Coordinates of C-alpha atoms in Angstrom, one line a residue:
Chain A
M1 CA -0.1 0.2 0.1
Q2 CA 2.8 2.1 0.9
F3 CA 4.6 1.7 -1.7
T4 CA 2.0 1.8 -4.7
P5 CA 3.4 5.4 -5.7
Y6 CA 6.8 4.4 -6.1
A7 CA 5.5 1.1 -7.6
K8 CA 4.0 3.0 -10.2
G9 CA 7.0 5.1 -10.8
L10 CA 8.9 2.2 -11.6
L11 CA 7.1 0.6 -13.6
V12 CA 7.0 3.8 -16.0
A13 CA 10.5 4.1 -15.8
L14 CA 11.3 0.4 -16.8
S15 CA 8.6 0.6 -19.8
L16 CA 10.8 3.5 -20.7
S17 CA 14.0 1.5 -20.1
V18 CA 15.6 4.1 -18.1
M19 CA 16.3 2.1 -15.5
A20 CA 20.1 1.4 -16.5
G21 CA 22.2 1.0 -13.8
C22 CA 19.7 -0.5 -11.7
S23 CA 19.7 -4.2 -10.7
S24 CA 16.2 -5.5 -11.5
S25 CA 16.2 -7.4 -8.2
G26 CA 16.6 -4.1 -6.4
G27 CA 13.1 -3.1 -6.9
A28 CA 11.4 0.1 -6.3
Q29 CA 13.6 0.5 -3.0
D30 CA 16.9 0.9 -5.0
G31 CA 15.2 3.4 -7.1
D32 CA 14.3 5.3 -4.2
M33 CA 17.8 5.5 -2.8
D34 CA 19.1 6.4 -6.4
S35 CA 16.8 9.4 -6.4
A36 CA 17.6 10.6 -2.8
S37 CA 21.2 10.6 -4.0
S38 CA 20.9 12.2 -7.3
G39 CA 17.5 13.0 -8.7
A40 CA 18.9 11.7 -12.1
N41 CA 16.6 8.7 -12.4
T42 CA 13.7 10.9 -12.3
A43 CA 14.8 13.5 -14.6
G44 CA 15.5 10.3 -16.6
M45 CA 11.5 9.5 -16.4
N46 CA 10.7 12.6 -17.2
T47 CA 12.8 13.0 -20.5
G48 CA 11.4 10.0 -21.6
A49 CA 7.6 10.8 -20.8
N50 CA 8.0 14.0 -23.0
N51 CA 9.1 12.0 -25.8
N52 CA 6.9 9.8 -25.8
A53 CA 4.1 12.0 -25.5
N54 CA 5.5 14.2 -28.1
Q55 CA 5.7 11.3 -30.3
M56 CA 1.9 10.6 -29.9
S57 CA 0.5 13.7 -30.5
N58 CA 1.4 17.2 -32.6
A59 CA -0.1 19.3 -29.7
T60 CA 2.4 20.9 -28.0
M61 CA 3.8 21.6 -24.6
P62 CA 3.2 25.1 -23.1
D63 CA 6.6 27.2 -22.6
V64 CA 4.9 28.6 -19.6
R65 CA 5.0 26.1 -16.7
T66 CA 5.2 28.6 -13.6
I67 CA 1.7 30.5 -12.3
Y68 CA 1.8 32.8 -9.3
F69 CA -0.5 33.6 -6.7
A70 CA -1.5 36.3 -4.3
F71 CA -0.3 36.1 -0.8
N72 CA -2.3 33.5 0.9
K73 CA -4.4 32.8 -1.6
D74 CA -4.8 29.7 -3.9
T75 CA -7.3 31.8 -6.6
I76 CA -5.9 31.4 -10.3
R77 CA -5.2 34.9 -11.4
P78 CA -7.0 35.8 -14.4
E79 CA -3.7 36.5 -16.4
F80 CA -2.7 33.3 -16.3
E81 CA -6.0 31.4 -17.4
S82 CA -4.7 31.4 -20.9
V83 CA -1.8 29.3 -19.6
L84 CA -3.7 27.2 -17.8
M85 CA -5.8 26.6 -20.9
G86 CA -2.8 25.7 -23.1
H87 CA -1.8 23.1 -20.4
A88 CA -5.3 21.6 -20.6
Q89 CA -5.6 21.3 -24.3
Y90 CA -2.1 19.4 -24.2
L91 CA -2.8 16.8 -21.5
K92 CA -6.3 16.3 -23.4
A93 CA -4.8 15.5 -26.5
N94 CA -2.0 13.6 -24.8
T95 CA -4.0 11.1 -22.3
S96 CA -0.7 9.2 -21.7
A97 CA 1.2 12.6 -20.3
N98 CA 0.9 13.0 -16.9
V99 CA 1.9 16.3 -14.7
V100 CA 3.1 16.6 -11.5
L101 CA 2.0 20.2 -10.2
E102 CA 4.3 21.1 -7.5
G103 CA 2.9 23.6 -5.3
H104 CA 4.8 26.1 -3.3
A105 CA 4.5 29.0 -0.7
D106 CA 6.6 32.3 0.3
E107 CA 8.5 32.1 3.5
R108 CA 6.3 33.7 5.8
G109 CA 4.7 31.7 8.3
T110 CA 5.7 28.1 9.6
R111 CA 7.0 25.4 7.7
E112 CA 4.3 22.5 7.9
Y113 CA 1.4 25.0 7.4
N114 CA 3.1 26.4 4.1
L115 CA 2.9 22.8 3.1
G116 CA -0.8 23.2 3.4
L117 CA -1.0 26.2 1.5
G118 CA 1.1 24.9 -1.3
E119 CA -0.9 21.9 -1.6
R120 CA -4.0 24.2 -1.8
R121 CA -2.8 26.0 -4.6
A122 CA -1.4 23.3 -6.5
K123 CA -5.0 21.8 -6.2
S124 CA -6.7 24.9 -7.4
V125 CA -4.7 24.6 -10.7
A126 CA -6.1 21.2 -10.6
R127 CA -9.9 21.7 -10.3
F128 CA -9.1 23.8 -13.1
L129 CA -7.7 21.6 -15.4
T130 CA -10.4 18.6 -14.7
V131 CA -13.0 21.4 -15.3
Q132 CA -11.5 21.8 -18.8
G133 CA -12.0 18.2 -19.3
V134 CA -8.2 16.7 -17.9
S135 CA -8.7 13.5 -16.7
P136 CA -7.9 13.1 -12.7
S137 CA -5.0 10.2 -13.2
Q138 CA -2.7 12.3 -15.6
I139 CA -2.5 14.8 -12.3
E140 CA -0.6 14.6 -9.4
I141 CA -0.1 17.0 -6.5
V142 CA 3.1 17.8 -4.1
S143 CA 3.6 20.5 -2.4
Y144 CA 6.7 22.0 -1.3
G145 CA 6.1 24.2 0.9
E146 CA 8.3 26.7 1.7
E147 CA 11.1 24.0 1.0
R148 CA 12.2 25.1 -2.3
P149 CA 12.4 29.1 -3.4
A150 CA 12.6 30.0 -6.7
V151 CA 14.5 32.8 -5.5
Q152 CA 16.1 34.1 -1.8
G153 CA 15.5 37.3 -0.1
H154 CA 13.0 39.0 1.8
G155 CA 10.3 41.1 0.4
E156 CA 7.4 41.2 -1.9
S157 CA 9.6 40.8 -5.0
S158 CA 11.0 37.7 -3.8
Y159 CA 7.8 36.5 -2.2
A160 CA 5.8 36.9 -5.3
K161 CA 8.2 34.7 -7.1
N162 CA 8.0 31.9 -4.8
R163 CA 4.3 32.0 -4.4
R164 CA 3.7 29.7 -7.4
V165 CA 2.7 26.3 -8.9
V166 CA 4.8 24.6 -11.2
F167 CA 4.2 22.1 -14.3
D168 CA 6.2 19.3 -13.9
Y169 CA 5.8 16.7 -16.9
Chain B
M1 CA 8.9 -7.0 3.6
R2 CA 12.6 -8.7 2.2
R3 CA 12.9 -5.7 -0.2
L4 CA 12.4 -3.3 2.8
T5 CA 14.9 -4.9 5.0
A6 CA 17.2 -4.6 2.0
W7 CA 16.4 -1.3 1.8
M8 CA 16.8 0.1 5.8
M9 CA 20.1 -1.8 5.5
A10 CA 21.2 0.8 2.7
A11 CA 20.3 3.3 4.3
A12 CA 21.9 2.3 7.4
L13 CA 25.1 2.5 5.5
L14 CA 24.4 5.5 3.9
A15 CA 23.8 7.1 7.5
V16 CA 26.8 5.8 9.1
T17 CA 29.5 6.7 6.2
S18 CA 28.8 10.2 6.3
L19 CA 31.0 12.1 8.9
A20 CA 30.3 15.7 7.5
R21 CA 30.0 18.5 10.2
A22 CA 28.1 21.3 11.2
D23 CA 29.0 22.6 14.2
L24 CA 27.4 25.6 15.9
T25 CA 28.8 28.3 17.7
I26 CA 26.9 30.3 20.5
E27 CA 26.7 34.3 20.5
I28 CA 25.0 35.9 23.3
T29 CA 22.4 38.4 21.8
K30 CA 21.0 39.8 25.1
G31 CA 22.0 39.6 28.3
N32 CA 19.8 39.0 31.4
D33 CA 20.7 41.9 33.6
S34 CA 19.4 39.8 37.0
A35 CA 21.5 36.7 35.7
T36 CA 23.3 35.2 39.3
P37 CA 27.0 36.2 39.2
I38 CA 29.0 32.9 39.6
A39 CA 32.6 32.6 39.3
V40 CA 34.0 29.0 37.0
V41 CA 37.6 28.8 37.7
P42 CA 39.7 27.1 35.3
F43 CA 40.1 23.5 36.7
E44 CA 43.8 23.0 38.0
N45 CA 45.6 20.6 35.7
L46 CA 47.8 18.0 38.1
T47 CA 48.1 15.6 34.9
G48 CA 51.4 16.7 33.5
G49 CA 50.3 17.1 30.0
S50 CA 47.7 19.3 28.5
L51 CA 44.0 18.7 28.7
P52 CA 41.9 18.4 25.3
Q53 CA 39.4 20.3 26.8
D54 CA 38.8 23.8 28.7
L55 CA 36.2 21.9 31.7
A56 CA 36.0 25.3 33.7
R57 CA 35.0 27.1 30.1
I58 CA 32.8 24.2 29.2
I59 CA 30.8 24.6 32.3
S60 CA 30.9 28.9 32.3
D61 CA 29.1 28.9 28.5
D62 CA 26.4 25.9 29.3
L63 CA 25.5 28.2 32.7
A64 CA 25.1 31.5 30.7
R65 CA 23.4 29.9 27.8
S66 CA 20.7 28.9 30.6
G67 CA 20.4 32.5 31.2
Q68 CA 19.8 32.4 34.9
F69 CA 23.7 32.9 35.6
D70 CA 26.4 35.7 34.4
P71 CA 29.8 33.8 34.6
I72 CA 32.3 36.6 35.8
K73 CA 35.0 36.8 33.0
R74 CA 38.4 34.7 33.7
D75 CA 40.3 37.9 33.6
N76 CA 38.9 38.8 36.5
L77 CA 39.4 36.3 38.6
I78 CA 41.8 37.0 41.3
A79 CA 43.2 33.7 42.6
L80 CA 42.9 30.3 40.6
P81 CA 42.4 27.8 43.5
G82 CA 42.1 24.2 42.4
T83 CA 39.6 22.8 45.6
T84 CA 37.7 24.7 48.3
Q85 CA 40.2 24.2 50.6
D86 CA 42.3 26.8 49.0
V87 CA 39.9 29.7 48.8
F88 CA 39.7 32.4 50.6
V89 CA 35.9 33.7 50.6
N90 CA 36.5 37.4 50.8
D91 CA 38.2 37.2 47.6
W92 CA 35.2 36.2 45.7
K93 CA 32.7 37.8 47.7
R94 CA 34.6 41.4 46.8
L95 CA 34.4 40.1 43.4
G96 CA 30.6 39.7 43.6
A97 CA 30.7 36.3 42.9
S98 CA 27.2 34.4 44.5
Y99 CA 28.7 30.9 43.5
L100 CA 32.3 29.6 42.9
V101 CA 32.9 26.4 41.2
V102 CA 36.4 24.9 41.5
G103 CA 38.3 21.8 40.1
Q104 CA 40.9 19.7 39.5
V105 CA 41.9 17.2 36.8
K106 CA 43.8 14.2 37.5
T107 CA 45.4 11.2 35.2
A108 CA 43.3 8.0 36.4
S109 CA 44.5 4.6 36.9
N110 CA 43.2 3.4 33.7
G111 CA 44.7 6.3 31.8
G112 CA 41.6 8.4 31.9
Y113 CA 40.9 11.6 33.6
S114 CA 39.8 12.0 37.1
I115 CA 38.1 15.0 37.7
Q116 CA 37.1 16.5 41.2
Y117 CA 34.6 19.3 40.9
E118 CA 33.2 21.7 44.0
L119 CA 30.4 24.2 44.2
M120 CA 30.4 26.5 46.6
D121 CA 28.1 29.2 48.3
V122 CA 30.1 32.4 48.5
L123 CA 27.8 34.4 50.6
G124 CA 27.0 31.8 52.8
N125 CA 30.3 30.2 53.1
K126 CA 29.1 26.6 52.4
R127 CA 30.2 23.9 50.2
M128 CA 27.2 22.8 48.5
L129 CA 28.4 20.7 46.3
G130 CA 31.7 17.8 45.6
E131 CA 32.0 15.0 43.3
V132 CA 34.7 13.0 41.8
I133 CA 34.3 11.4 38.2
T134 CA 36.0 9.6 35.5
G135 CA 36.4 10.2 32.0
S136 CA 38.4 9.4 28.8
N137 CA 39.6 11.9 26.2
G138 CA 36.6 11.6 24.2
E139 CA 34.1 12.4 27.0
L140 CA 35.2 15.1 28.6
R141 CA 32.6 17.4 26.9
A142 CA 30.1 15.2 28.1
R143 CA 31.9 15.6 31.6
G144 CA 31.4 18.8 31.5
H145 CA 27.9 19.1 30.6
Y146 CA 27.1 16.6 33.2
M147 CA 28.6 19.0 35.8
S148 CA 26.6 22.0 34.7
D149 CA 24.0 19.8 35.1
E150 CA 24.7 19.2 38.8
I151 CA 25.2 22.8 39.5
F152 CA 22.4 24.2 38.1
E153 CA 20.1 21.6 40.0
E154 CA 21.9 21.9 43.2
I155 CA 21.5 26.1 42.8
T156 CA 18.4 26.5 40.8
G157 CA 16.3 23.2 42.1
I158 CA 15.8 22.3 38.4
R159 CA 17.2 19.7 36.6
G160 CA 19.8 20.7 34.2
A161 CA 19.4 20.0 30.6
F162 CA 22.9 21.0 29.3
S163 CA 23.4 17.2 28.5
T164 CA 20.8 17.0 25.9
K165 CA 21.1 17.1 22.0
I166 CA 19.5 19.0 19.2
A167 CA 18.7 17.8 16.0
Y168 CA 18.3 20.4 13.0
I169 CA 18.3 20.4 9.1
T170 CA 21.0 22.3 7.1
A171 CA 20.4 23.4 3.8
N172 CA 23.4 24.5 1.2
G173 CA 23.0 25.9 -2.0
V174 CA 20.0 27.7 -4.1
G175 CA 17.4 26.8 -6.8
D176 CA 17.3 23.4 -7.8
N177 CA 21.1 22.5 -6.5
I178 CA 20.1 22.3 -2.8
R179 CA 21.5 19.9 -0.4
F180 CA 19.5 19.3 2.7
A181 CA 20.7 17.4 5.7
L182 CA 19.8 16.3 9.1
Y183 CA 22.2 17.2 11.8
V184 CA 22.0 16.3 15.4
A185 CA 24.5 18.1 17.8
D186 CA 25.2 18.3 21.6
S187 CA 22.9 20.9 22.8
D188 CA 25.9 23.7 22.8
G189 CA 26.0 22.8 18.9
H190 CA 29.4 20.7 19.1
N191 CA 30.1 17.4 17.9
S192 CA 27.4 17.8 14.9
Q193 CA 26.6 14.6 13.3
E194 CA 25.6 14.5 9.9
I195 CA 22.1 11.6 10.1
L196 CA 20.6 12.3 6.9
A197 CA 21.5 14.1 3.2
S198 CA 19.6 14.4 0.6
D199 CA 18.9 16.7 -2.8
E200 CA 15.3 16.7 -2.0
P201 CA 13.8 18.6 1.5
I202 CA 14.0 17.0 4.7
M203 CA 11.7 18.4 7.4
S204 CA 10.5 18.4 10.8
P205 CA 12.6 16.4 12.8
A206 CA 11.0 15.0 16.3
W207 CA 12.5 12.6 18.9
S208 CA 11.1 10.2 20.5
P209 CA 10.6 10.2 24.1
D210 CA 13.6 7.9 25.0
G211 CA 15.9 10.2 22.9
K212 CA 17.0 7.1 20.5
K213 CA 15.0 7.6 17.6
L214 CA 14.2 10.7 15.4
A215 CA 11.1 10.9 12.8
Y216 CA 11.3 13.3 10.0
V217 CA 9.5 14.3 6.5
S218 CA 11.9 13.7 3.4
F219 CA 11.1 14.3 0.0
E220 CA 14.1 11.8 -1.2
A221 CA 11.3 9.9 -3.4
E222 CA 10.3 13.2 -4.7
R223 CA 7.2 12.5 -2.7
P224 CA 7.2 13.8 1.1
A225 CA 7.1 10.5 3.3
I226 CA 7.5 10.3 7.0
Y227 CA 10.5 7.8 8.3
V228 CA 12.0 6.6 11.8
Q229 CA 15.2 6.4 12.3
E230 CA 17.4 4.7 15.0
L231 CA 20.1 7.1 16.0
G232 CA 22.4 4.7 17.2
S233 CA 22.4 2.2 14.5
G234 CA 21.3 4.3 11.5
R235 CA 18.6 2.0 10.4
R236 CA 15.3 3.3 9.8
A237 CA 11.7 2.6 8.2
K238 CA 9.1 4.5 6.0
L239 CA 6.4 4.7 8.5
T240 CA 3.7 6.5 5.6
G241 CA 3.8 7.4 1.8
F242 CA 0.4 8.6 1.3
R243 CA -0.6 10.7 -1.5
G244 CA -0.5 14.6 -0.7
I245 CA 1.2 15.8 2.5
N246 CA 2.6 13.7 4.9
G247 CA 3.8 15.9 7.7
A248 CA 4.4 17.4 11.0
P249 CA 5.2 14.0 13.0
A250 CA 4.9 14.4 16.7
W251 CA 5.3 11.4 19.3
S252 CA 3.2 10.6 21.6
P253 CA 4.3 10.6 25.5
D254 CA 4.7 7.1 25.6
G255 CA 6.5 6.8 22.3
R256 CA 4.0 4.4 20.8
K257 CA 1.8 6.6 18.8
L258 CA 2.8 9.3 16.0
A259 CA 0.6 12.2 15.6
M260 CA 1.0 13.6 12.3
A261 CA -1.1 15.7 9.0
L262 CA -1.7 13.3 6.5
S263 CA -4.2 15.2 3.0
K264 CA -4.6 11.8 1.9
D265 CA -8.2 11.8 2.0
G266 CA -8.2 15.9 0.9
Q267 CA -7.0 18.4 3.0
P268 CA -4.3 18.1 5.7
E269 CA -5.9 16.4 8.6
I270 CA -4.6 15.1 12.4
Y271 CA -4.1 11.6 12.5
V272 CA -2.5 9.5 14.9
M273 CA -0.7 6.3 14.1
D274 CA -0.3 3.5 16.3
I275 CA 3.2 2.5 15.5
A276 CA 3.2 -1.2 16.3
S277 CA -0.2 -2.0 14.2
R278 CA 0.3 0.7 11.6
Q279 CA -3.3 1.4 12.3
F280 CA -4.7 5.0 11.6
Q281 CA -6.9 6.9 13.6
R282 CA -8.1 10.1 11.7
L283 CA -8.7 13.2 14.8
T284 CA -10.0 16.3 12.6
N285 CA -12.5 16.7 9.7
N286 CA -12.8 20.2 8.0
P287 CA -12.1 21.9 5.2
A288 CA -9.5 23.9 6.8
I289 CA -5.5 23.0 6.8
D290 CA -5.1 21.1 10.2
T291 CA -1.2 20.7 11.1
E292 CA 1.9 20.9 13.7
P293 CA 0.1 18.5 16.4
D294 CA 2.2 18.5 20.0
W295 CA 0.8 16.4 22.6
L296 CA -0.2 17.3 25.9
P297 CA 2.9 16.2 28.7
D298 CA -0.1 14.0 29.5
G299 CA -0.9 12.3 26.5
S300 CA -4.7 12.8 26.9
G301 CA -4.5 15.4 23.8
M302 CA -3.0 17.6 21.8
V303 CA -2.5 21.3 20.0
F304 CA -2.4 21.9 16.7
T305 CA -2.6 24.8 14.6
S306 CA -6.2 25.5 12.1
D307 CA -7.0 28.0 9.7
R308 CA -10.7 26.8 9.9
A309 CA -11.1 30.0 11.6
G310 CA -9.8 31.9 8.6
S311 CA -6.0 32.5 9.5
P312 CA -3.4 30.1 11.2
Q313 CA -4.5 29.5 15.4
I314 CA -3.6 27.2 17.7
Y315 CA -6.6 24.8 18.9
R316 CA -6.4 22.0 21.8
L317 CA -8.0 18.6 20.9
D318 CA -9.0 16.1 23.8
L319 CA -8.8 12.7 22.7
S320 CA -11.6 11.7 24.3
G321 CA -13.5 14.1 22.6
G322 CA -13.9 17.9 22.2
T323 CA -11.9 20.7 20.1
E324 CA -11.5 24.5 21.7
R325 CA -9.6 27.0 19.6
V326 CA -6.6 28.1 22.2
T327 CA -5.2 31.1 20.8
Y328 CA -7.1 34.8 20.2
T329 CA -3.9 37.3 20.2
G330 CA -3.4 38.1 16.9
N331 CA -4.4 37.3 13.4
Y332 CA -1.6 34.6 13.1
N333 CA -0.8 32.0 15.8
S334 CA 0.6 28.5 14.7
R335 CA 3.3 25.6 15.4
G336 CA 2.4 25.3 19.1
R337 CA 4.6 23.5 21.6
I338 CA 3.9 22.9 25.2
S339 CA 6.1 23.4 27.9
P340 CA 7.0 20.3 30.1
D341 CA 4.6 21.1 32.8
G342 CA 1.8 21.8 30.7
E343 CA 1.4 25.2 31.9
N344 CA 2.8 27.3 28.9
L345 CA 2.5 27.3 25.4
F346 CA 5.3 28.4 22.8
M347 CA 4.3 29.5 19.3
I348 CA 5.0 31.2 16.4
N349 CA 3.0 34.7 16.5
R350 CA 2.5 37.5 14.0
A351 CA 2.9 40.3 15.6
G352 CA 3.3 44.1 13.8
N353 CA 7.1 43.5 13.1
G354 CA 6.7 39.7 11.8
Y355 CA 6.7 36.5 13.1
Q356 CA 8.1 36.2 16.9
V357 CA 8.4 33.5 19.2
A358 CA 5.7 34.0 22.1
K359 CA 4.7 32.2 24.9
Q360 CA 1.1 32.1 26.4
D361 CA 0.4 31.1 29.8
L362 CA -2.4 28.7 29.1
K363 CA -4.2 29.5 32.2
S364 CA -4.4 33.3 32.3
G365 CA -4.5 33.3 28.6
R366 CA -1.7 35.7 28.6
V367 CA 0.7 35.9 25.6
T368 CA 3.5 37.3 25.9
S369 CA 6.6 37.7 22.9
L370 CA 9.9 36.6 23.6
T371 CA 11.9 37.4 20.7
D372 CA 12.6 40.8 19.1
T373 CA 14.0 38.8 15.5
Q374 CA 12.0 38.9 12.7
W375 CA 11.6 35.6 11.0
D376 CA 11.2 32.8 13.9
E377 CA 10.1 29.6 12.9
S378 CA 9.8 26.0 14.6
P379 CA 10.1 26.6 18.4
S380 CA 11.4 23.5 20.9
V381 CA 11.1 23.8 24.3
A382 CA 14.6 22.4 26.5
P383 CA 12.9 18.8 28.4
N384 CA 13.4 21.3 31.8
G385 CA 11.6 23.9 30.7
T386 CA 13.7 26.7 30.8
M387 CA 14.9 27.5 27.4
V388 CA 13.5 27.4 23.9
I389 CA 15.3 27.1 20.4
Y390 CA 14.1 27.9 17.4
A391 CA 15.0 29.1 13.7
T392 CA 15.3 32.7 12.7
Q393 CA 17.0 34.7 10.1
Q394 CA 20.7 36.9 10.1
G395 CA 20.3 39.1 7.1
T396 CA 18.8 36.6 4.2
R397 CA 20.7 33.1 6.5
G398 CA 18.8 31.2 8.4
V399 CA 20.3 30.5 12.0
L400 CA 19.3 29.2 15.1
G401 CA 18.3 31.3 18.5
Q402 CA 17.9 30.3 21.9
V403 CA 16.0 31.9 24.4
S404 CA 15.2 31.8 27.8
A405 CA 11.3 30.6 28.6
D406 CA 11.4 34.2 30.5
G407 CA 12.4 36.1 27.3
R408 CA 15.3 37.5 29.8
A409 CA 18.6 36.3 27.3
Q410 CA 18.6 35.4 24.2
F411 CA 21.6 33.6 22.0
S412 CA 22.0 33.2 18.4
L413 CA 24.0 29.8 17.2
P414 CA 25.0 30.4 13.5
S415 CA 26.8 28.0 11.3
A416 CA 29.7 28.2 9.8
Q417 CA 27.8 27.9 6.2
G418 CA 24.3 27.7 4.5
D419 CA 21.1 27.7 6.3
V420 CA 20.3 26.4 9.5
R421 CA 16.4 25.8 10.6
E422 CA 14.1 23.2 12.3
P423 CA 15.8 22.7 15.7
A424 CA 14.4 20.1 17.7
W425 CA 15.4 20.0 21.6
S426 CA 15.8 15.9 22.6
P427 CA 14.6 14.9 25.9
F428 CA 16.7 13.8 28.8
L429 CA 18.9 11.7 27.9
N430 CA 20.5 10.3 30.9

């Protein structure tokens, strides 16, 4: 039960033959350790997924993959609706493509609470996409809270760049 | 199951092979005007060689860090007695010392050190404490903290917490290239030891009540999961890896359960996991963010953060039923930690000037701001309730701070490099 997400990742990875270097008997646990030490394994998976998707459709993946939010808000700003529409089109045209929506918060407030805020933002984007007809099975949400700021520094100009949702295909 | 075992062994190897250091140093940022003056005389060295540790310095620094003592500067000491027999008490009265610590170090028969230390009440002209202890080279710092504990308790009546440890997270780098690490160090920042390192975030370390394990959140599989790691062996196990948030682990006082925040059923809710049976019990159920649980000392319930009223506030949940809001001062109160006696709540409170560590008296409801820094996070209370360690910022760097529970004394513990955050004070370890 607990290993389901990793088993899924492993299946994807195996099907794309990017597991070179991992022993087949090592299983998902080896994959975990590899990604913990380098992250290279997952990067490989992403590239594979993109190529796979592109081969199946001519719909292009939108270039803009980050949208931003107001302080303590999870509402989609009107200027980002067209970006989200583009992603919705892409995902609908490429039903084998999957996206991880990474939710982020600025550094203000406590860390675990900010995990919740980041998740709210990613969910808000997921709702927008599913309303447009994207299958929920293509979407996964991971909140990083304030752990992975896009830019360092105090002040609204930094905070505004950190309150974001990133599309990770 | 076989795979899990193999994986845990790999993790153990990973843990014991990394020996990176991230020691912290302590700087006093605000002294306590009413601290008790104490003279700690450099220990008389009768070994014939040089000593690897300055025991009097360790004791003096510990006592200063408690916020309750003001050690007299070494340059101002007028004599250097090694035993109370050699003390002329009027000298120390004139110097203004209320108490005096003297000691002698000899070579022990087993090749280690034999340390005699004595505590004297200067005003009462009375020897309060005297003991001979032994220790090897590598044990001298621990012996120093032990003496600090004994001296502190003899004078204040409160058990000393200098022989405890702190866990904390470091982050080095920017953007996609950040190296996160979990460390454990002595409570004075020395002897830091890397427990885990990752290119993905590590969060929320929490000590088991016996001080032998740490629970934490690691994103090493690019999803958050809660792990428990034995500090002695390095062995660890993944406790939860549900879809969504797996966060904020908190041990029950008996060490059998772990409270946590999981968003597997929607938004973050508080759950309790029975560690042996791996059974979960859901404790909250509403559309808000519920997170950051901390158990009441008697295990009858917990406090947690929720924004069910619009902004984050701290609530108290009774395991036999019932939840009530605890905080009303200001529109942002989160990450509560209950004092060991159950009487005070330490938390992050947003005041006019940023986010600060504050204390709320749970009987009267009175809130006192303890710090004058701006970006405080993650308060953690010493097991004797006298000090709070927390994370704050110096410029744009994350550093740890310590403040006495009455707010009178404040210290900062910067690291030589990178950000330091999320300190967790261990329970008593002896």
